CSV table of C-alpha atoms in Angstrom, one decimal:
chain,number,residue,atom,x,y,z
M,63,GLN,CA,-2.3,8.5,-20.7
M,64,TYR,CA,-2.0,10.0,-24.1
M,65,ILE,CA,-5.0,8.2,-25.7
M,66,HIS,CA,-7.2,8.9,-22.7
M,67,SER,CA,-6.3,12.6,-22.8
M,68,ARG,CA,-7.6,12.4,-26.4
M,69,GLY,CA,-10.9,10.8,-25.2
M,70,ILE,CA,-10.0,7.5,-26.7
M,71,VAL,CA,-10.5,4.1,-24.8
M,72,HIS,CA,-8.6,1.3,-26.4
M,73,SER,CA,-10.8,-1.4,-24.7
M,74,ASP,CA,-8.6,-4.3,-25.9
M,75,LEU,CA,-5.4,-3.9,-24.0
M,76,LYS,CA,-3.6,-7.2,-23.9
M,77,PRO,CA,0.0,-8.7,-24.5
M,78,GLY,CA,-0.9,-9.4,-28.1
M,79,ASN,CA,-1.6,-5.7,-28.8
M,80,ILE,CA,1.7,-4.4,-27.3
M,81,LEU,CA,4.4,-4.5,-30.0
M,82,ARG,CA,8.1,-3.8,-29.9
M,83,VAL,CA,9.3,-1.8,-32.8
M,84,GLY,CA,13.1,-1.3,-32.7
M,85,ASP,CA,13.7,0.1,-29.2
M,86,VAL,CA,10.2,1.4,-28.8
M,87,TRP,CA,7.1,-0.3,-27.3
M,88,LYS,CA,3.9,0.6,-29.2
M,89,LEU,CA,0.2,0.1,-28.4
M,90,ALA,CA,-1.5,-1.5,-31.4
M,91,ASP,CA,-4.9,-2.6,-32.8
M,92,PHE,CA,-7.4,0.3,-32.2
M,93,GLY,CA,-10.0,-1.7,-34.2
M,94,ILE,CA,-12.6,-1.6,-31.4
M,95,ALA,CA,-11.4,1.6,-29.7
M,96,ARG,CA,-14.1,4.1,-28.6
M,97,ILE,CA,-14.0,7.9,-28.8
M,98,LEU,CA,-15.9,9.4,-25.8
M,99,ASN,CA,-15.8,13.0,-27.0
M,100,ALA,CA,-16.8,15.2,-24.0
M,101,LYS,CA,-18.2,12.2,-22.0
M,102,THR,CA,-16.3,10.1,-19.5
M,103,SER,CA,-18.2,6.9,-20.4
M,104,THR,CA,-20.5,5.5,-22.9
M,105,ARG,CA,-22.5,2.3,-23.3
M,106,THR,CA,-22.6,-0.4,-25.9
M,107,ALA,CA,-24.9,-3.4,-26.4
M,108,ASN,CA,-21.9,-5.6,-27.5
M,109,ILE,CA,-19.1,-7.0,-25.3
M,110,ASN,CA,-15.9,-6.6,-27.3
M,111,GLY,CA,-12.3,-7.3,-26.5
M,112,THR,CA,-10.6,-10.4,-25.1
M,113,PHE,CA,-12.8,-11.7,-22.3
M,114,LEU,CA,-9.9,-12.4,-19.9
M,115,PHE,CA,-9.0,-8.7,-19.9
M,116,ILE,CA,-12.5,-7.1,-19.7
M,117,PRO,CA,-13.7,-5.3,-16.5
M,118,PRO,CA,-16.9,-6.1,-14.6
M,119,GLU,CA,-18.8,-3.0,-16.0
M,120,ALA,CA,-18.2,-4.5,-19.5
M,121,LEU,CA,-21.2,-6.8,-18.7
M,122,GLU,CA,-23.4,-3.7,-18.3
M,123,GLY,CA,-22.0,-2.2,-21.6
M,124,ILE,CA,-20.2,0.7,-19.9
M,125,ILE,CA,-17.0,1.9,-21.6
M,126,SER,CA,-14.7,4.4,-19.9
M,127,PRO,CA,-10.9,5.0,-19.4
M,128,ALA,CA,-11.3,2.8,-16.3
M,129,TRP,CA,-11.8,-0.2,-18.7
M,130,ASP,CA,-8.2,0.2,-19.9
M,131,ILE,CA,-6.9,0.6,-16.4
M,132,TRP,CA,-8.6,-2.8,-15.4
M,133,SER,CA,-7.0,-4.4,-18.5
M,134,LEU,CA,-3.7,-3.0,-17.5
M,135,GLY,CA,-4.1,-4.5,-14.0
M,136,ILE,CA,-4.7,-8.0,-15.5
M,137,LEU,CA,-1.6,-7.4,-17.8
M,138,LEU,CA,0.6,-6.3,-14.8
M,139,SER,CA,-0.6,-9.4,-12.9
M,140,ARG,CA,0.5,-11.6,-15.8
M,141,LEU,CA,3.8,-9.7,-16.0
M,142,PHE,CA,4.7,-9.7,-12.3
M,143,THR,CA,3.3,-13.0,-11.2
M,144,ASP,CA,2.9,-15.1,-14.4
M,145,GLU,CA,-0.7,-15.8,-13.4
M,146,HIS,CA,-4.2,-14.4,-14.1
M,147,PRO,CA,-5.7,-13.0,-10.9
M,148,PHE,CA,-9.1,-14.5,-11.7
M,149,CYS,CA,-8.6,-18.1,-12.7
M,150,ALA,CA,-11.7,-19.8,-14.2
M,151,HIS,CA,-12.6,-22.9,-16.2
M,152,ASN,CA,-15.0,-21.1,-18.5
M,153,GLU,CA,-16.5,-17.7,-19.4
M,154,MET,CA,-19.5,-18.0,-17.2
M,155,GLN,CA,-17.3,-18.6,-14.2
M,156,PHE,CA,-14.9,-15.9,-15.1
M,157,PHE,CA,-17.6,-13.3,-15.4
M,158,GLU,CA,-18.9,-14.4,-11.9
M,159,LYS,CA,-15.4,-14.0,-10.4
M,160,ILE,CA,-14.6,-10.5,-11.8
M,161,GLN,CA,-18.0,-9.4,-10.4
M,162,LYS,CA,-18.0,-10.9,-7.0
M,163,HIS,CA,-14.4,-12.1,-6.1
M,164,ASP,CA,-11.3,-10.3,-5.0
M,165,PRO,CA,-8.2,-10.9,-7.3
M,166,ILE,CA,-5.9,-13.7,-6.1
M,167,LEU,CA,-2.2,-13.1,-6.2
M,168,PRO,CA,0.6,-15.4,-5.2
M,169,GLN,CA,1.7,-15.0,-1.6
M,170,ASN,CA,5.3,-14.1,-2.6
M,171,THR,CA,4.1,-11.2,-4.8
M,172,ASN,CA,6.2,-8.1,-4.2
M,173,ILE,CA,4.1,-5.7,-2.0
M,174,ILE,CA,4.5,-2.8,-4.5
M,175,TYR,CA,3.4,-4.9,-7.5
M,176,SER,CA,0.5,-6.2,-5.3
M,177,PHE,CA,-0.7,-2.6,-4.6
M,178,MET,CA,-0.5,-1.7,-8.3
M,179,ILE,CA,-2.4,-4.7,-9.4
M,180,LYS,CA,-5.1,-4.3,-6.8
M,181,GLY,CA,-5.3,-0.6,-7.5
M,182,CYS,CA,-6.2,-1.4,-11.1
M,183,LEU,CA,-8.7,-4.1,-10.2
M,184,HIS,CA,-11.2,-2.2,-8.1
M,185,LYS,CA,-14.7,-3.6,-8.9
M,186,SER,CA,-15.9,0.1,-8.9
M,187,ARG,CA,-14.5,1.9,-11.9
M,188,GLU,CA,-14.7,5.2,-10.0
M,189,LYS,CA,-12.3,3.9,-7.4
M,190,ARG,CA,-9.8,2.5,-9.9
M,191,TRP,CA,-6.4,4.1,-9.9
M,192,GLY,CA,-5.5,6.6,-12.6
M,193,ILE,CA,-2.3,6.5,-14.7
M,194,GLY,CA,-0.7,9.3,-12.6
M,195,LYS,CA,-0.8,7.1,-9.5
M,196,LEU,CA,0.5,4.1,-11.3
M,197,TYR,CA,3.5,6.2,-12.5
M,198,GLU,CA,4.3,7.0,-8.8
M,199,TYR,CA,4.5,3.4,-8.0
M,200,PHE,CA,6.6,2.6,-11.1
M,201,SER,CA,9.1,5.4,-10.1
M,202,VAL,CA,9.4,3.9,-6.7
M,203,ILE,CA,10.2,0.5,-8.2
M,204,GLN,CA,13.0,2.1,-10.2
M,205,ASP,CA,14.3,4.1,-7.3
M,206,GLU,CA,13.7,1.5,-4.5
M,207,ASN,CA,17.5,0.8,-4.0
M,208,ASN,CA,18.5,4.5,-4.2
M,209,LYS,CA,16.5,5.9,-1.3
M,210,SER,CA,16.0,9.1,-3.2
M,211,GLU,CA,14.0,12.2,-2.6
M,212,ASN,CA,11.4,10.5,-4.8
M,213,LEU,CA,10.9,7.8,-2.2
M,214,ASP,CA,10.4,10.4,0.5
M,215,ASN,CA,7.7,12.2,-1.6
M,216,PHE,CA,6.0,8.9,-2.3
M,217,ILE,CA,5.9,8.0,1.4
M,218,GLN,CA,4.5,11.5,2.3
M,219,LYS,CA,1.7,11.0,-0.2
M,220,ARG,CA,0.8,7.7,1.3
M,221,LEU,CA,0.7,9.2,4.8
M,222,VAL,CA,-1.7,11.8,3.5
M,223,GLU,CA,-3.8,9.0,2.1
M,224,ILE,CA,-3.9,7.4,5.6
M,225,GLU,CA,-5.1,10.5,7.2
M,226,ASP,CA,-7.9,10.6,4.6
M,227,LEU,CA,-8.8,6.9,5.3
M,228,LYS,CA,-9.1,7.6,9.0
M,229,GLN,CA,-12.0,9.9,8.3
M,230,HIS,CA,-13.7,6.9,6.6
M,231,ASP,CA,-12.6,4.3,9.3
M,232,ASP,CA,-11.0,2.2,6.6
M,233,TYR,CA,-8.5,0.7,8.9
M,234,HIS,CA,-7.9,-2.5,6.9
M,235,LEU,CA,-6.5,-0.4,4.0
M,236,ILE,CA,-4.6,1.8,6.4
M,237,ILE,CA,-2.8,-1.3,7.7
M,238,GLU,CA,-1.9,-2.4,4.1
M,239,ILE,CA,-0.5,1.0,3.3
M,240,CYS,CA,1.5,1.1,6.5
M,241,ASP,CA,3.0,-2.3,5.6
M,242,LEU,CA,3.9,-0.8,2.2
M,243,ILE,CA,5.6,2.2,3.9
M,244,ILE,CA,7.4,0.1,6.4
M,245,TYR,CA,8.7,-2.2,3.6
M,246,LEU,CA,10.2,0.8,1.8
M,247,SER,CA,11.3,2.7,5.0
M,248,PRO,CA,11.5,0.6,8.2
M,249,GLY,CA,12.3,3.7,10.2
M,250,CYS,CA,9.1,5.6,9.4
M,251,ILE,CA,7.7,6.2,12.8
M,252,ASP,CA,4.2,7.5,11.6
M,253,ALA,CA,3.6,4.3,9.7
M,254,TRP,CA,4.3,2.0,12.7
M,255,ALA,CA,2.1,4.2,15.0
M,256,ASP,CA,-0.7,4.4,12.4
M,257,LYS,CA,-0.7,0.6,11.9
M,258,ALA,CA,-0.8,-0.1,15.7
M,259,ASP,CA,-3.6,2.4,16.1
M,260,ALA,CA,-5.5,0.9,13.2
M,261,TYR,CA,-5.3,-2.6,14.8
M,262,SER,CA,-6.5,-1.0,18.1
M,263,CYS,CA,-9.5,0.7,16.4
M,264,LEU,CA,-10.4,-2.7,15.0
M,265,GLY,CA,-10.4,-4.2,18.4
M,266,GLN,CA,-7.4,-6.4,17.6
M,267,THR,CA,-5.4,-5.7,20.7
M,268,LYS,CA,-2.9,-8.6,20.2
M,269,GLU,CA,-2.0,-7.4,16.7
M,270,SER,CA,-1.7,-3.8,17.9
M,271,MET,CA,0.7,-5.0,20.7
M,272,GLU,CA,2.8,-7.1,18.2
M,273,THR,CA,3.1,-4.0,16.0
M,274,TYR,CA,4.5,-1.9,18.8
M,275,ARG,CA,6.9,-4.9,19.6
M,276,SER,CA,8.0,-5.2,16.0
M,277,ALA,CA,8.5,-1.4,15.8
M,278,LEU,CA,10.8,-1.3,18.8
M,279,GLN,CA,12.7,-4.2,17.5
M,280,SER,CA,13.1,-2.5,14.1
M,281,PHE,CA,14.2,0.7,15.6
M,282,ALA,CA,16.7,-0.9,17.9
M,283,GLU,CA,18.2,-2.7,15.0
M,284,LEU,CA,18.4,0.4,12.8
M,285,SER,CA,19.8,2.4,15.7
M,286,ASN,CA,22.6,-0.1,16.2
M,287,LYS,CA,23.4,0.2,12.5
M,288,GLY,CA,24.0,3.9,12.9
M,289,GLU,CA,20.6,5.3,11.8
M,290,LEU,CA,20.4,8.9,13.1
M,291,PHE,CA,17.3,8.6,15.2
M,292,SER,CA,16.3,7.1,18.6
M,293,ALA,CA,14.1,4.1,19.2
M,294,PHE,CA,12.5,6.1,22.0
M,295,GLN,CA,10.7,8.2,19.3
M,296,VAL,CA,8.3,5.4,18.6
M,297,LEU,CA,7.2,5.5,22.2
M,298,GLN,CA,7.0,9.2,22.1
M,299,SER,CA,4.9,9.1,19.0
M,300,VAL,CA,2.2,7.0,20.6
M,301,ASP,CA,2.5,8.8,24.0
M,302,ASN,CA,2.3,5.6,26.1
M,303,PHE,CA,5.3,6.0,28.3
M,304,LYS,CA,7.4,8.2,30.6
M,305,ILE,CA,11.1,7.2,30.8
M,306,ASN,CA,13.0,7.8,34.0
M,307,GLU,CA,16.8,8.2,34.1
M,308,GLU,CA,17.3,4.4,34.6
M,309,THR,CA,15.6,4.0,31.2
M,310,GLU,CA,12.7,2.1,32.7
M,311,ALA,CA,9.2,2.5,31.4
M,312,ILE,CA,6.5,3.9,33.7
M,313,GLU,CA,2.8,3.9,32.7
M,314,ILE,CA,1.2,7.4,32.5
M,315,SER,CA,-1.9,7.2,30.4
M,316,LEU,CA,-2.1,3.9,28.5
M,317,PRO,CA,-5.1,3.6,26.2
M,318,GLN,CA,-7.8,1.2,27.7
M,319,THR,CA,-7.3,-1.2,24.8
M,320,ILE,CA,-3.7,-2.0,25.7
M,321,SER,CA,-3.5,-1.2,29.5
M,322,GLY,CA,-3.7,-5.0,30.2
M,323,ASN,CA,-0.4,-5.4,28.4
M,324,ARG,CA,1.6,-2.6,30.2
M,325,ARG,CA,4.1,-5.1,31.5
M,326,SER,CA,5.1,-6.4,28.1
M,327,LEU,CA,5.3,-2.8,26.8
M,328,GLN,CA,7.6,-1.9,29.7
M,329,SER,CA,9.8,-4.9,29.1
M,330,ILE,CA,10.2,-3.9,25.4
M,331,ALA,CA,11.2,-0.4,26.4
M,332,LYS,CA,13.8,-1.8,28.9
M,333,ILE,CA,15.2,-4.1,26.2
M,334,VAL,CA,15.6,-1.3,23.7
M,335,GLY,CA,17.1,0.9,26.4
M,336,LYS,CA,19.8,-1.6,27.1
M,337,LYS,CA,20.6,-2.5,23.4
M,338,SER,CA,20.5,0.9,21.8
M,339,LYS,CA,23.3,3.4,22.7
M,340,SER,CA,21.5,6.3,20.9
M,341,PHE,CA,18.4,5.4,22.9
M,342,ARG,CA,20.3,6.2,26.2
M,343,GLN,CA,21.8,9.2,24.7
M,344,PHE,CA,18.5,10.5,23.7
M,345,ILE,CA,17.1,10.1,27.2
M,346,ARG,CA,20.0,12.0,28.7
M,347,ARG,CA,19.5,14.8,26.1
M,348,ARG,CA,15.8,15.1,26.9
M,349,LYS,CA,16.5,15.1,30.6
M,350,SER,CA,19.1,17.9,30.3
M,351,LEU,CA,16.7,20.0,28.0
M,352,ASN,CA,13.5,19.7,29.8
M,353,GLY,CA,14.0,17.8,33.0
M,354,ASN,CA,11.8,14.9,31.9
């Protein structure tokens, strides 16, 4: 962040150029660094830097701060997974992969680390993450077990991102972000509803139904553990059901894409109603307040 604020691109970020001096980590070897002055990018006829850490635009001679972000993404992949996300047998194959292929990460990669790495490795340098967003994710890693206010702020920012992605119909990324939020906060109603809705918009009815099913199961488990919310809220948030005093689900205006599965949805609601004490209390409170 500091060198970029000074208009400097290191362009050779790699493990060998990160040194530990006492208790301080230092970024070393500015031998091929570029100063951009007032520009945000420049061009060069030569490809410098260690080829395993160079971004796709390096082949066009474009140098910008996004170059260092790409290199950081490769470094993070090596740090978190012990693997390079673009494995290749030679330079030619490597250059083809960074231009045309998605990064490959081990299946057991932590979802937060995966987001950070992929955020740094966008093919388009304009879409690559900035340092500020990476700091947000690092802070969540540090606070993951504390469930602090920082986590709440992080989730709210991701929900805002989802609303923006809806305008661009980027439902696949919406699902990925929802999975991240649910990983961090299983009780986030909005994330469950947005994920189910995204599957529905993609025409994947089965996956949408499974999301509702998983949501209700998660809410029932959390409610039984003493969480201060009702499993009924997830039904309320997608506006699919009306609940009578016997806690049975009645269809009111199911979306066409899931109307064929109304029985399974009703069964889920009944199961949650029987298992969750707070669910039944919530129904009684609603009935007493507004007669529904």
